[in-house]
Tab-separated table of C-alpha atoms and ligand atoms in Angstrom:
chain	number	residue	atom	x	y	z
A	1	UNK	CA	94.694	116.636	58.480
A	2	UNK	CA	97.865	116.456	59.868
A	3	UNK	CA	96.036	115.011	63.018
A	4	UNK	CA	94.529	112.103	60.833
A	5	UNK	CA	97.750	110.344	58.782
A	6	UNK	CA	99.686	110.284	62.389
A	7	UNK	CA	96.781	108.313	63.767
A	8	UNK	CA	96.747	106.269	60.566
A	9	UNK	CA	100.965	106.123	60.463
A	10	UNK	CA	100.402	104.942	64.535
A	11	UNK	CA	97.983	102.125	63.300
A	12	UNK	CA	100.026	100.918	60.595
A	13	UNK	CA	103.364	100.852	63.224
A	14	UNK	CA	101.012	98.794	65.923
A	15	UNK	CA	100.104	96.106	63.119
A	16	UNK	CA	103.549	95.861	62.037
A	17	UNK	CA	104.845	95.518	65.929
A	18	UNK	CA	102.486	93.236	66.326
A	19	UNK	CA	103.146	90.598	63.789
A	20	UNK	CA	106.463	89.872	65.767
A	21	UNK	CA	105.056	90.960	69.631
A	22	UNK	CA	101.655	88.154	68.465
A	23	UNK	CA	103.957	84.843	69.030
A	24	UNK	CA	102.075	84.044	72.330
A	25	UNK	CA	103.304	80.857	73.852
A	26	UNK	CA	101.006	80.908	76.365
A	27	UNK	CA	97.687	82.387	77.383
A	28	UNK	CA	98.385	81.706	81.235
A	29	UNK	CA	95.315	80.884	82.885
A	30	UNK	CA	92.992	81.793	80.021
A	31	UNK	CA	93.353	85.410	81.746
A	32	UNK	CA	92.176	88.198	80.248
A	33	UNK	CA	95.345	89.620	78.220
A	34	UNK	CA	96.085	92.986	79.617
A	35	UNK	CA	94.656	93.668	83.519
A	36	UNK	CA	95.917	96.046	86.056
A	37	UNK	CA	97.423	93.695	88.821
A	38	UNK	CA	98.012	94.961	91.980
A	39	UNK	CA	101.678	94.820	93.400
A	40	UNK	CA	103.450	94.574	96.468
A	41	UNK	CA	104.211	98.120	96.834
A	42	UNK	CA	100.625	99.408	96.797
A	43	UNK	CA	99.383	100.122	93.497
A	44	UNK	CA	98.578	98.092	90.294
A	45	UNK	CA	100.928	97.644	87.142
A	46	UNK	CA	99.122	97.241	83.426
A	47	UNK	CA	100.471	93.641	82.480
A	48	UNK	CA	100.009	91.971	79.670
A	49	UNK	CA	99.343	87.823	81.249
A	50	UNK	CA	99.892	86.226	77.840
A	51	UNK	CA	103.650	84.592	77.325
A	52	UNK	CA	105.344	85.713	74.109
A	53	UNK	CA	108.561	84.424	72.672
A	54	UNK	CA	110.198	87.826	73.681
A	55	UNK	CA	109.579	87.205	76.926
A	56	UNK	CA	111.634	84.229	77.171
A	57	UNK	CA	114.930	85.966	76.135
A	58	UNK	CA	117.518	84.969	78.657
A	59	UNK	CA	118.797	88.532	79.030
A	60	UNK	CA	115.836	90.014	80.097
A	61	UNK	CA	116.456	89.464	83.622
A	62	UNK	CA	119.598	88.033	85.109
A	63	UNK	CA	120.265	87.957	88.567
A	64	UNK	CA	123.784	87.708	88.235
A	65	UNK	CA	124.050	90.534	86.479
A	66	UNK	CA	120.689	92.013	88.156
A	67	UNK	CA	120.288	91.519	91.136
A	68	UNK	CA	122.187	93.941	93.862
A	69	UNK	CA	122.851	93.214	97.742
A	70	UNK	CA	123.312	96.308	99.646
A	71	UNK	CA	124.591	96.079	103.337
A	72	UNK	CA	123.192	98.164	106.467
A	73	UNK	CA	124.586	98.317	110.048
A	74	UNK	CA	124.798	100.363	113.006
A	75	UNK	CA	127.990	101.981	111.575
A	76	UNK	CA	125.994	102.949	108.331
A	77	UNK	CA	122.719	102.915	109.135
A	78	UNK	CA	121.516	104.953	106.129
A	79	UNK	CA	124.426	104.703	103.043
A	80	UNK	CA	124.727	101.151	101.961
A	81	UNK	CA	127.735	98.991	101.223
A	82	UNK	CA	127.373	97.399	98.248
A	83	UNK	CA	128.485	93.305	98.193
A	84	UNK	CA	128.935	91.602	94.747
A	85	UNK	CA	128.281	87.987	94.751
A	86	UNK	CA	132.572	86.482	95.156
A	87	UNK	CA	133.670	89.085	95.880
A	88	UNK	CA	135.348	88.066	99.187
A	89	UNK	CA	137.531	91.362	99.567
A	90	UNK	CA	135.036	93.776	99.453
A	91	UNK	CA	132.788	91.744	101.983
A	92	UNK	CA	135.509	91.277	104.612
A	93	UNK	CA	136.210	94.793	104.204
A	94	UNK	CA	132.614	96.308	104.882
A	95	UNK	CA	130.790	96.528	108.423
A	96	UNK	CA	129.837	92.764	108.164
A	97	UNK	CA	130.321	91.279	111.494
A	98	UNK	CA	129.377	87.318	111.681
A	99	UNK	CA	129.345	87.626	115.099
A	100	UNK	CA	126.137	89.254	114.834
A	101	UNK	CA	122.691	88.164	113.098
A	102	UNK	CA	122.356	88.634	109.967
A	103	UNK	CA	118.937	89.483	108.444
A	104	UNK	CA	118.054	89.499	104.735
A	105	UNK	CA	115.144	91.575	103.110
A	106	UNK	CA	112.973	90.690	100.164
A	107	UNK	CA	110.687	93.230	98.460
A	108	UNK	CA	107.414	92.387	96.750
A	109	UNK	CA	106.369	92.130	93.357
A	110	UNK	CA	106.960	95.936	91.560
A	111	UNK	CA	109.513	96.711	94.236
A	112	UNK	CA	113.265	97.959	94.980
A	113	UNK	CA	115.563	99.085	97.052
A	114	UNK	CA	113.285	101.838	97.722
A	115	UNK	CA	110.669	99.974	98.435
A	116	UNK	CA	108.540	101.048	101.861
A	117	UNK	CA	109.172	97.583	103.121
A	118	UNK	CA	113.008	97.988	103.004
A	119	UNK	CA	112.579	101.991	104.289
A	120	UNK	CA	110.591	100.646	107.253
A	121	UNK	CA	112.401	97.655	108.387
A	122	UNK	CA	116.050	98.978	107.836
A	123	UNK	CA	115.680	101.319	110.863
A	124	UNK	CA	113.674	99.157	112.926
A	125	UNK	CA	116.009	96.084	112.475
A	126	UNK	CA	119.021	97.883	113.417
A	127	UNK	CA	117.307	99.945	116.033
A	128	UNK	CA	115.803	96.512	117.895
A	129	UNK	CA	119.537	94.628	117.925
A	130	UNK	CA	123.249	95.133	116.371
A	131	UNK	CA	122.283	93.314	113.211
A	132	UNK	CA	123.650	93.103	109.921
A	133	UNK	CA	120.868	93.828	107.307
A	134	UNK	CA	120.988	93.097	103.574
A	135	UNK	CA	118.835	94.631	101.389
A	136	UNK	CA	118.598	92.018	98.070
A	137	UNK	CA	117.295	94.211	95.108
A	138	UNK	CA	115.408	92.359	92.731
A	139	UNK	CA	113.766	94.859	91.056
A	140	UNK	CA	114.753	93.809	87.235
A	141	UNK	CA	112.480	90.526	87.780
A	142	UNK	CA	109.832	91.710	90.526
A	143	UNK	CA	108.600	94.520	87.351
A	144	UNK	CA	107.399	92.169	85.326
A	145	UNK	CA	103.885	90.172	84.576
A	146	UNK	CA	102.294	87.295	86.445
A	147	UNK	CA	104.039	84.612	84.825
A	148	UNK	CA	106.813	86.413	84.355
A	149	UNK	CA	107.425	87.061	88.053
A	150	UNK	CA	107.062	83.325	89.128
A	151	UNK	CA	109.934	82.291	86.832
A	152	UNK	CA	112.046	85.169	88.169
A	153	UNK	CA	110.987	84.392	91.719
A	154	UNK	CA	112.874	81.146	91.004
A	155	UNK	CA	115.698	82.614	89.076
A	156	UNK	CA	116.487	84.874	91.530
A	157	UNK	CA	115.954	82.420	94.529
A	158	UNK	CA	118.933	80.350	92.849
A	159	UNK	CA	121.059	83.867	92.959
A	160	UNK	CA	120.367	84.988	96.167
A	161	UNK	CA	121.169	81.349	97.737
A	162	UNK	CA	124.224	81.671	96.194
A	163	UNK	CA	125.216	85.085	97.646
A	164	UNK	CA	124.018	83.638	100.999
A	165	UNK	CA	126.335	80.448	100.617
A	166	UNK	CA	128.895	82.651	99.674
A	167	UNK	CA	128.377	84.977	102.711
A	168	UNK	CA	128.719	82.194	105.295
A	169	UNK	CA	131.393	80.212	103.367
A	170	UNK	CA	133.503	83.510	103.609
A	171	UNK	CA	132.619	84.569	106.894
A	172	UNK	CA	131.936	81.666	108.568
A	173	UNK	CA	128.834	82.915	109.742
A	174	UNK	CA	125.928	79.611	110.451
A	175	UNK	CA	122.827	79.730	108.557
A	176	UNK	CA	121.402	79.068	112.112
A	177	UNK	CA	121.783	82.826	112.413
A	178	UNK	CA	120.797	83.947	109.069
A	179	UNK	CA	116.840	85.479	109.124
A	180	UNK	CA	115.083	86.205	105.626
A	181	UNK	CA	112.812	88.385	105.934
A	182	UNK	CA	110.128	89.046	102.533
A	183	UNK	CA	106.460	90.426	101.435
A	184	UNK	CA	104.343	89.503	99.116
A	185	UNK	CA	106.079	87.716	96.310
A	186	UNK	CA	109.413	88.709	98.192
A	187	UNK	CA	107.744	86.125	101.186
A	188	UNK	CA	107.184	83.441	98.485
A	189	UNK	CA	110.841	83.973	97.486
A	190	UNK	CA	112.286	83.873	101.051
A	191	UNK	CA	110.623	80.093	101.293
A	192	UNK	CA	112.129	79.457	97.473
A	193	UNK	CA	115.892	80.470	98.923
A	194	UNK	CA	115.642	78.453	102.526
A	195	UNK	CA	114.977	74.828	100.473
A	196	UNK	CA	117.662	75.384	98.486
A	197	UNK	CA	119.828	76.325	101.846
A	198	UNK	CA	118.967	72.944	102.290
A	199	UNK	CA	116.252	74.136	104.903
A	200	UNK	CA	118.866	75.051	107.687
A	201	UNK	CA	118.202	78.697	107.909
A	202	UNK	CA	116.780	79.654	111.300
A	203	UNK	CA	114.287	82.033	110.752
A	204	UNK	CA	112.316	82.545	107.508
A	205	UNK	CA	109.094	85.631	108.068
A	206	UNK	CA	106.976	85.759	105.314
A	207	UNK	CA	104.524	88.941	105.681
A	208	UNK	CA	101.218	88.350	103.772
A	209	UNK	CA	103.097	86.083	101.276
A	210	UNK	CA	101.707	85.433	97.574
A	211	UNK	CA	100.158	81.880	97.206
A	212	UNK	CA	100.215	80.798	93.590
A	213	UNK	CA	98.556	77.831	93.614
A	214	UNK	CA	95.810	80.363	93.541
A	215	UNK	CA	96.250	80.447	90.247
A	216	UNK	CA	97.626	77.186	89.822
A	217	UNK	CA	98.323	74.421	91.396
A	218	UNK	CA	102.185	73.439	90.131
A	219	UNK	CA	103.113	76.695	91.003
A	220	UNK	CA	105.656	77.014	94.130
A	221	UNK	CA	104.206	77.783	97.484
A	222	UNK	CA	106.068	78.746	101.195
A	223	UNK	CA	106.129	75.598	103.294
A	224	UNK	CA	106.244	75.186	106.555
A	225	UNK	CA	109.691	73.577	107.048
A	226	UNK	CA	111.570	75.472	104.394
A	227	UNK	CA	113.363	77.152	107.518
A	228	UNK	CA	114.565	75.826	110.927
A	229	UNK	CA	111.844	78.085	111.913
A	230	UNK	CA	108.868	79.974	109.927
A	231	UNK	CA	106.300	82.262	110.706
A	232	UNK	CA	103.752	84.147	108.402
A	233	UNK	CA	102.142	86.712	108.502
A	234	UNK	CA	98.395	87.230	107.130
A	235	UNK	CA	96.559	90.275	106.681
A	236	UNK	CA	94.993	90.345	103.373
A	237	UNK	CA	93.555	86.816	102.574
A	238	UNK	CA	91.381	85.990	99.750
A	239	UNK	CA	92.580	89.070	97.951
A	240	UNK	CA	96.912	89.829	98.242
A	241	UNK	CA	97.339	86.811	100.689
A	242	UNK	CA	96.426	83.044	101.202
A	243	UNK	CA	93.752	82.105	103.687
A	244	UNK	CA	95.008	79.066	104.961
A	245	UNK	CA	98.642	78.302	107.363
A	246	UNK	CA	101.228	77.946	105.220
A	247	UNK	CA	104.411	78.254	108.305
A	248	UNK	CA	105.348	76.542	111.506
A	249	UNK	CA	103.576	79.623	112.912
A	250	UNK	CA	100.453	81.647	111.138
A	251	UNK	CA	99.132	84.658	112.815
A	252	UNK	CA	95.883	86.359	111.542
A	253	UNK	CA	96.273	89.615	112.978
A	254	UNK	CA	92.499	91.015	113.359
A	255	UNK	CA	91.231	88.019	111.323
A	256	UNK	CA	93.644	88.388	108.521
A	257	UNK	CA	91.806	90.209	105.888
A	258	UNK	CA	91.033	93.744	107.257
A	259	UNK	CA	93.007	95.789	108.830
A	260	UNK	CA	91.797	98.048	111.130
A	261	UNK	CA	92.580	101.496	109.919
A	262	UNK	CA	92.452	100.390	106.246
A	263	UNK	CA	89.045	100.825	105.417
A	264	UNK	CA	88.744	98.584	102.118
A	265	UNK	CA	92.561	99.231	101.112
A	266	UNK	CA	94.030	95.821	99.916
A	267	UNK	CA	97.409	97.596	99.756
A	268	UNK	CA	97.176	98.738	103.142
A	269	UNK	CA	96.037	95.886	104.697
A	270	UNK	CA	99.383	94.039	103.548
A	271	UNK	CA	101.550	97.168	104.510
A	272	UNK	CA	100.304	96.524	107.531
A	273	UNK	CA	102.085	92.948	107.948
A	274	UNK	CA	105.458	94.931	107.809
A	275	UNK	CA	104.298	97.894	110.304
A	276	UNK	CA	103.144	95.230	112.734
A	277	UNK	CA	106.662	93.399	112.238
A	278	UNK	CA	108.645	96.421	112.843
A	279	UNK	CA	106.895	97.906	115.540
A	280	UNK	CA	107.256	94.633	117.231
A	281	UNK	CA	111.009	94.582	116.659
A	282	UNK	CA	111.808	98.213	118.347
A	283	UNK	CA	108.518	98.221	121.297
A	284	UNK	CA	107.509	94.167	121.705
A	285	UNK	CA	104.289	93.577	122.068
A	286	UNK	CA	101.474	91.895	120.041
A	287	UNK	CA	100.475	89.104	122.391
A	288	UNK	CA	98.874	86.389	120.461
A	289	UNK	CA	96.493	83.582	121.368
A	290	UNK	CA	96.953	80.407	119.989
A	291	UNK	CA	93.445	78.700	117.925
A	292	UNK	CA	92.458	75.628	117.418
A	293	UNK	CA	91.878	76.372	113.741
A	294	UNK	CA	92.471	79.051	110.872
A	295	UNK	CA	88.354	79.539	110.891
A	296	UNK	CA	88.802	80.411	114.627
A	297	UNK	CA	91.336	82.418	113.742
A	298	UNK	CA	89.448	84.615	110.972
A	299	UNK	CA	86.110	84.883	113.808
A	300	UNK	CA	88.629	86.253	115.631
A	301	UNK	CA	87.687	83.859	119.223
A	302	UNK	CA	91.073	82.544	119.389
A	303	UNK	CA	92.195	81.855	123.809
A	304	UNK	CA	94.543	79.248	123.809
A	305	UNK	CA	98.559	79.687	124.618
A	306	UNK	CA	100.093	82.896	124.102
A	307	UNK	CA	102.952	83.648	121.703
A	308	UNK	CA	104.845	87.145	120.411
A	309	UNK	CA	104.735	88.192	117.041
A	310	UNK	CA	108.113	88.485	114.931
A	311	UNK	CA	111.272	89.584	117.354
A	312	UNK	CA	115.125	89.080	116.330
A	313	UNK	CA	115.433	85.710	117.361
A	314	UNK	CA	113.629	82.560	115.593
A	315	UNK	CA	110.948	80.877	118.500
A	316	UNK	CA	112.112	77.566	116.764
A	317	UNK	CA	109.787	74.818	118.554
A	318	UNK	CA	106.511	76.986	118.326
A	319	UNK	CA	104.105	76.112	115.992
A	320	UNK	CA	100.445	76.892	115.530
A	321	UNK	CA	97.888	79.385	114.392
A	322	UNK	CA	97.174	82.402	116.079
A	323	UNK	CA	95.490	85.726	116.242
A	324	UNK	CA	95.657	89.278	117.959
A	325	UNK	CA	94.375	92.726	117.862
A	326	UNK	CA	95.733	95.737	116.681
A	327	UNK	CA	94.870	99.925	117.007
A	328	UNK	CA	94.181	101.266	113.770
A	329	UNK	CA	97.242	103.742	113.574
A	330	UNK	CA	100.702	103.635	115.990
A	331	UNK	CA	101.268	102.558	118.361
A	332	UNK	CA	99.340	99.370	116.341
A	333	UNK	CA	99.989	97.018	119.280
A	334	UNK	CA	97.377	96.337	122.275
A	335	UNK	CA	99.880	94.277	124.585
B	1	NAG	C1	131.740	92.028	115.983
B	1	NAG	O1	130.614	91.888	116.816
B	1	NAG	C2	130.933	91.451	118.139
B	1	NAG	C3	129.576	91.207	118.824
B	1	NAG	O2	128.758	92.346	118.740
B	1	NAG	C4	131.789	92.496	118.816
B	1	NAG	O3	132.145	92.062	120.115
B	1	NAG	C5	133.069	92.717	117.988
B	1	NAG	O4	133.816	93.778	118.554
B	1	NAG	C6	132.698	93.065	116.549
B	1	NAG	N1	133.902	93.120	115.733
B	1	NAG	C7	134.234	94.203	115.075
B	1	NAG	C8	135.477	94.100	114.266
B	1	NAG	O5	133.586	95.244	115.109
């Protein structure tokens, strides 16, 4: 009995609730309202696609106030220094050297600091070359829906530009030797931040980067000259990633949609993009050849130039599509 009026006391609460929660603004894409959609970090979140009126409540997420930038060098290679956004003592007191690069990491959607991206390219950054690294946490808007996500892409874009201007304007570091670094919705993001730096950062990696105008065409996309110099990574098309060349450079490593190793993991197969990358940072290697077009490139029967995926410094003047081979578990590269 007892049982039966909490069930009934639950229904009455989730009509109630839902009187207010029911002002949907939008029913994006005539999805289906709540789906599991998978994430950057591996797994899938329960989000409800519809826009409600809620959801548009400036606090929510604010990358001023939301948004952290944590800094990593050879001198602290595992304890961060915080930076706030102007705040020009505490920057020109940390490790920050603009004599050296300076590389900036973007997780995917449903990530964080602790994301495996960031816990796998800290080390390998500052074991390759005596880099600054800065970890931008974005978690507040990359937990959120579809929609949801896109406008925060673009919110936080505006914030992290900001810190970046405010980095070099303090510093006097060049965005000539600024790299941004992102995955998945993180790699969308990186492409956001370099047009509005004008498009004069040098090097811009996107690994397996979200392509919205999957779902619709207006939506932003990564463009080829929204650095100095691009490059993406794809190794999940059709599913986490975008089948066709989106950078100055594309590589399709093992065709681009399975990765050897994976079996039929999605997740893994755009882990992978950041594996590759690192392991190419700290032991060189993966030897591409160039094709003539992104179909060669998925066959696999690519033989033109050669060219090196990732490394520290920006190839700016390459360009093209290209593909390689990689060992199902580490050492991934084949030469
Ligand atoms: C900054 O980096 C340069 C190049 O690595 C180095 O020569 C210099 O000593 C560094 N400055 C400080 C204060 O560590």
């Amino acid at each position: 009995m007892v049982r039966c009026i909490s069930v009934l006391a639950l229904f009455f609460a989730a009509v109630s609730a839902s009187s207010i929660a029911d002002n949907v603004i939008s029913k994006f894409g005539n999805q289906l309202r709540f789906q599991h959609v998978p994430n950057d970090e591996g797994g899938a979140t329960l989000t409800d696609n519809w826009l409600k009126v809620a959801d548009l409540i400036p606090s929510a997420y604010l990358p001023t106030r939301d948004n952290q930038f944590h800094l990593f060098t050879r001198d602290n290679p595992t304890v961060s220094q915080p930076l706030l956004l102007y705040n020009g003592a505490l920057l020109l007191n940390s490790n920050f050297n603009a004599s050296r690069r300076t590389v900036i990491l973007i997780h995917g959607h449903g990530g964080s600091a602790l994301s495996n991206f960031n816990l796998v390219l800290i080390p390998s950054y500052l074991a390759a070359a005596d880099v600054n690294v800065i970890l931008v946490d974005w978690s507040r808007g990359a937990n959120s829906n579809t929609v949801l996500s896109l406008v925060n892409i673009a919110l936080s874009a505006r914030n992290v530009k900001n810190f970046i201007e405010f980095v070099t304007s303090t510093t006097g570091q060049s965005l000539a030797d600024v790299s941004l670094v992102g995955v998945g919705l993180g790699g969308l993001q990186a492409g956001l931040i370099g047009r509005r730096l004008r498009r004069q950062v040098g090097y811009i990696a996107a690994l397996d980067p979200t392509y919205w105008s999957a779902v619709h065409e207006l939506l932003p996309q990564f463009r080829a000259n929204d650095g100095v110099y691009t490059e993406v990574i794809h190794t999940n098309v059709g599913n986490r990633g975008y089948i066709k060349p989106m950078g100055q450079v594309d590589i399709y490593p093992n065709g681009g949609i399975n990765m050897p190793g994976c079996g039929r993991d999605d997740a893994c197969d755009q882990e992978r993009a950041y594996y590759y990358w690192a392991e190419a940072l700290t032991s060189g290697g993966f030897t591409a050849r160039q094709c003539t077009d992104y179909e060669e490139a998925l066959l696999q029967e690519c033989q033109g130039a050669t060219l090196t995926l990732g490394g520290i410094e920006p190839k700016t003047g390459a360009s093209g599509i290209y593909s390689l081979q990689t060992n199902p578990s580490p050492p991934f590269s084949q030469g």
